[in-house]
Amino acid sequence: MSAAARTGLRFDLPEPDAFTRPYWDATAAGWLLIRRCGACGAAHHYPREFCPRCWSEDVTWERASGRATLYTWSVVHRNDLPPFGTRVPYVAAVVDLAEGPRMMTEVVGCGAAEGLRIGMGLKVAFREAGGFAVPVFRVEA
């Protein structure tokens, strides 16, 4: 057992601050939020206080559709950081949100990646993690 596991540390919990609180409040309500720039119109994720495309600070929260396509994935067979070790194997993935941004996430409910293919449709779901709702994705039915 690792030292982190013995001390009860977890590496899957966010550390919300005043800026990201709306994002985490939305996930608790079952919504995925992105940020959209008022200056250039670009959407981005992860939440930032400025647009990574044009550097404008004229960015606002926007409710995402929750739809995405699978860009790439990898099956993780070993992870010693708690609590990931109890979840192996799991599918770490990068998805393209319908609104444009690319997002790192996990694909759940698909076994160990049988049937996954690049470009397939996914839908957001939420996993409870220490009082937070963390966005993950499922294969669209």
mmCIF file of C-alpha atoms in Angstrom:
data_model
loop_
_atom_site.group_PDB
_atom_site.id
_atom_site.type_symbol
_atom_site.label_atom_id
_atom_site.label_comp_id
_atom_site.label_asym_id
_atom_site.label_seq_id
_atom_site.Cartn_x
_atom_site.Cartn_y
_atom_site.Cartn_z
ATOM 1 C CA MET A 1 0.000 0.000 0.000
ATOM 2 C CA SER A 2 1.337 3.422 -0.930
ATOM 3 C CA ALA A 3 1.880 6.216 1.597
ATOM 4 C CA ALA A 4 -0.947 8.214 -0.025
ATOM 5 C CA ALA A 5 -3.364 5.308 0.382
ATOM 6 C CA ARG A 6 -2.377 4.862 4.036
ATOM 7 C CA THR A 7 -2.997 8.540 4.822
ATOM 8 C CA GLY A 8 -6.377 8.671 3.069
ATOM 9 C CA LEU A 9 -5.267 11.172 0.413
ATOM 10 C CA ARG A 10 -7.363 11.279 -2.760
ATOM 11 C CA PHE A 11 -6.217 12.493 -6.136
ATOM 12 C CA ASP A 12 -9.625 12.665 -7.834
ATOM 13 C CA LEU A 13 -11.154 15.600 -5.976
ATOM 14 C CA PRO A 14 -11.325 19.144 -7.361
ATOM 15 C CA GLU A 15 -10.281 22.166 -5.345
ATOM 16 C CA PRO A 16 -12.981 24.735 -6.176
ATOM 17 C CA ASP A 17 -12.348 28.416 -5.682
ATOM 18 C CA ALA A 18 -14.592 31.462 -6.116
ATOM 19 C CA PHE A 19 -14.052 31.416 -9.880
ATOM 20 C CA THR A 20 -14.770 27.700 -10.468
ATOM 21 C CA ARG A 21 -17.638 27.431 -7.942
ATOM 22 C CA PRO A 22 -20.324 28.011 -10.673
ATOM 23 C CA TYR A 23 -18.853 25.102 -12.655
ATOM 24 C CA TRP A 24 -19.002 22.705 -9.699
ATOM 25 C CA ASP A 25 -22.468 23.920 -8.667
ATOM 26 C CA ALA A 26 -23.641 23.193 -12.230
ATOM 27 C CA THR A 27 -22.182 19.688 -12.252
ATOM 28 C CA ALA A 28 -24.019 18.994 -8.984
ATOM 29 C CA ALA A 29 -27.232 19.954 -10.830
ATOM 30 C CA GLY A 30 -26.333 17.646 -13.745
ATOM 31 C CA TRP A 31 -25.103 20.315 -16.180
ATOM 32 C CA LEU A 32 -21.774 20.696 -17.906
ATOM 33 C CA LEU A 33 -20.592 24.288 -18.322
ATOM 34 C CA ILE A 34 -18.073 25.719 -20.759
ATOM 35 C CA ARG A 35 -16.772 29.266 -21.194
ATOM 36 C CA ARG A 36 -17.478 31.369 -24.300
ATOM 37 C CA CYS A 37 -15.591 34.477 -25.366
ATOM 38 C CA GLY A 38 -17.668 37.557 -26.140
ATOM 39 C CA ALA A 39 -14.858 39.052 -28.218
ATOM 40 C CA CYS A 40 -14.014 36.218 -30.647
ATOM 41 C CA GLY A 41 -16.851 33.749 -29.999
ATOM 42 C CA ALA A 42 -14.570 30.804 -29.175
ATOM 43 C CA ALA A 43 -15.678 28.283 -26.572
ATOM 44 C CA HIS A 44 -13.158 26.701 -24.222
ATOM 45 C CA HIS A 45 -12.820 24.133 -21.480
ATOM 46 C CA TYR A 46 -11.252 23.893 -18.808
ATOM 47 C CA PRO A 47 -12.682 27.063 -17.184
ATOM 48 C CA ARG A 48 -10.352 30.063 -17.386
ATOM 49 C CA GLU A 49 -10.902 33.729 -16.638
ATOM 50 C CA PHE A 50 -9.679 34.710 -20.108
ATOM 51 C CA CYS A 51 -10.023 33.410 -23.653
ATOM 52 C CA PRO A 52 -7.059 31.187 -24.601
ATOM 53 C CA ARG A 53 -7.561 32.163 -28.260
ATOM 54 C CA CYS A 54 -7.615 35.984 -28.143
ATOM 55 C CA TRP A 55 -6.791 36.658 -24.456
ATOM 56 C CA SER A 56 -9.993 38.658 -23.906
ATOM 57 C CA GLU A 57 -11.420 38.699 -20.396
ATOM 58 C CA ASP A 58 -14.943 39.025 -21.868
ATOM 59 C CA VAL A 59 -15.846 35.379 -21.186
ATOM 60 C CA THR A 60 -19.071 33.979 -19.747
ATOM 61 C CA TRP A 61 -20.411 30.644 -18.578
ATOM 62 C CA GLU A 62 -22.541 28.680 -21.034
ATOM 63 C CA ARG A 63 -24.455 25.443 -20.531
ATOM 64 C CA ALA A 64 -23.057 22.783 -22.865
ATOM 65 C CA SER A 65 -25.292 20.283 -24.649
ATOM 66 C CA GLY A 66 -23.484 17.380 -22.969
ATOM 67 C CA ARG A 67 -22.820 15.737 -26.333
ATOM 68 C CA ALA A 68 -19.328 14.848 -27.507
ATOM 69 C CA THR A 69 -17.420 12.646 -29.915
ATOM 70 C CA LEU A 70 -14.549 10.401 -28.924
ATOM 71 C CA TYR A 71 -11.212 11.814 -30.103
ATOM 72 C CA THR A 72 -8.873 9.254 -28.507
ATOM 73 C CA TRP A 73 -8.660 6.933 -25.507
ATOM 74 C CA SER A 74 -6.397 4.629 -23.551
ATOM 75 C CA VAL A 75 -7.221 1.823 -21.149
ATOM 76 C CA VAL A 76 -5.448 2.377 -17.827
ATOM 77 C CA HIS A 77 -4.488 -0.924 -16.215
ATOM 78 C CA ARG A 78 -2.401 0.407 -13.344
ATOM 79 C CA ASN A 79 -2.668 3.560 -11.263
ATOM 80 C CA ASP A 80 -1.283 3.682 -7.744
ATOM 81 C CA LEU A 81 -2.833 7.038 -6.798
ATOM 82 C CA PRO A 82 -5.904 6.650 -4.566
ATOM 83 C CA PRO A 83 -8.671 5.994 -5.420
ATOM 84 C CA PHE A 84 -7.779 5.182 -9.042
ATOM 85 C CA GLY A 85 -6.209 1.827 -8.164
ATOM 86 C CA THR A 86 -9.614 0.441 -7.198
ATOM 87 C CA ARG A 87 -11.083 1.486 -10.589
ATOM 88 C CA VAL A 88 -8.641 -0.229 -12.947
ATOM 89 C CA PRO A 89 -9.060 -0.958 -15.723
ATOM 90 C CA TYR A 90 -10.704 2.315 -16.779
ATOM 91 C CA VAL A 91 -10.873 4.303 -19.990
ATOM 92 C CA ALA A 92 -9.079 7.667 -19.943
ATOM 93 C CA ALA A 93 -10.213 9.698 -22.926
ATOM 94 C CA VAL A 94 -10.141 12.959 -24.808
ATOM 95 C CA VAL A 95 -13.472 14.042 -26.284
ATOM 96 C CA ASP A 96 -14.534 16.834 -28.598
ATOM 97 C CA LEU A 97 -17.522 18.634 -27.095
ATOM 98 C CA ALA A 98 -20.286 19.536 -29.555
ATOM 99 C CA GLU A 99 -19.574 23.212 -28.839
ATOM 100 C CA GLY A 100 -15.945 22.836 -29.978
ATOM 101 C CA PRO A 101 -13.637 22.478 -26.977
ATOM 102 C CA ARG A 102 -11.626 19.330 -26.417
ATOM 103 C CA MET A 103 -11.864 17.848 -22.909
ATOM 104 C CA MET A 104 -9.958 15.198 -20.948
ATOM 105 C CA THR A 105 -12.326 12.805 -19.188
ATOM 106 C CA GLU A 106 -13.216 9.175 -18.617
ATOM 107 C CA VAL A 107 -15.564 6.969 -20.623
ATOM 108 C CA VAL A 108 -17.655 4.807 -18.301
ATOM 109 C CA GLY A 109 -20.026 1.906 -18.838
ATOM 110 C CA CYS A 110 -18.070 0.428 -21.736
ATOM 111 C CA GLY A 111 -16.134 -2.388 -20.071
ATOM 112 C CA ALA A 112 -12.462 -2.029 -20.866
ATOM 113 C CA ALA A 113 -13.041 -0.240 -24.201
ATOM 114 C CA GLU A 114 -14.684 -2.997 -26.217
ATOM 115 C CA GLY A 115 -16.596 -1.340 -29.010
ATOM 116 C CA LEU A 116 -15.095 2.141 -28.656
ATOM 117 C CA ARG A 117 -14.175 3.864 -31.897
ATOM 118 C CA ILE A 118 -12.886 7.301 -32.808
ATOM 119 C CA GLY A 119 -15.715 9.675 -33.689
ATOM 120 C CA MET A 120 -18.447 7.781 -31.844
ATOM 121 C CA GLY A 121 -21.114 9.774 -30.021
ATOM 122 C CA LEU A 122 -20.912 10.219 -26.264
ATOM 123 C CA LYS A 123 -23.155 11.841 -23.668
ATOM 124 C CA VAL A 124 -22.094 13.433 -20.391
ATOM 125 C CA ALA A 125 -22.831 11.678 -17.102
ATOM 126 C CA PHE A 126 -21.630 12.509 -13.608
ATOM 127 C CA ARG A 127 -19.761 10.437 -11.035
ATOM 128 C CA GLU A 128 -19.969 11.299 -7.343
ATOM 129 C CA ALA A 129 -16.533 11.895 -5.883
ATOM 130 C CA GLY A 130 -16.213 13.110 -2.321
ATOM 131 C CA GLY A 131 -19.248 15.383 -2.483
ATOM 132 C CA PHE A 132 -18.575 16.574 -6.039
ATOM 133 C CA ALA A 133 -20.180 15.542 -9.322
ATOM 134 C CA VAL A 134 -17.351 14.934 -11.783
ATOM 135 C CA PRO A 135 -18.214 14.867 -15.490
ATOM 136 C CA VAL A 136 -17.558 11.578 -17.306
ATOM 137 C CA PHE A 137 -18.999 10.317 -20.584
ATOM 138 C CA ARG A 138 -21.055 7.299 -21.696
ATOM 139 C CA VAL A 139 -21.582 5.871 -25.158
ATOM 140 C CA GLU A 140 -24.782 7.278 -26.656
ATOM 141 C CA ALA A 141 -27.479 4.653 -27.054
#
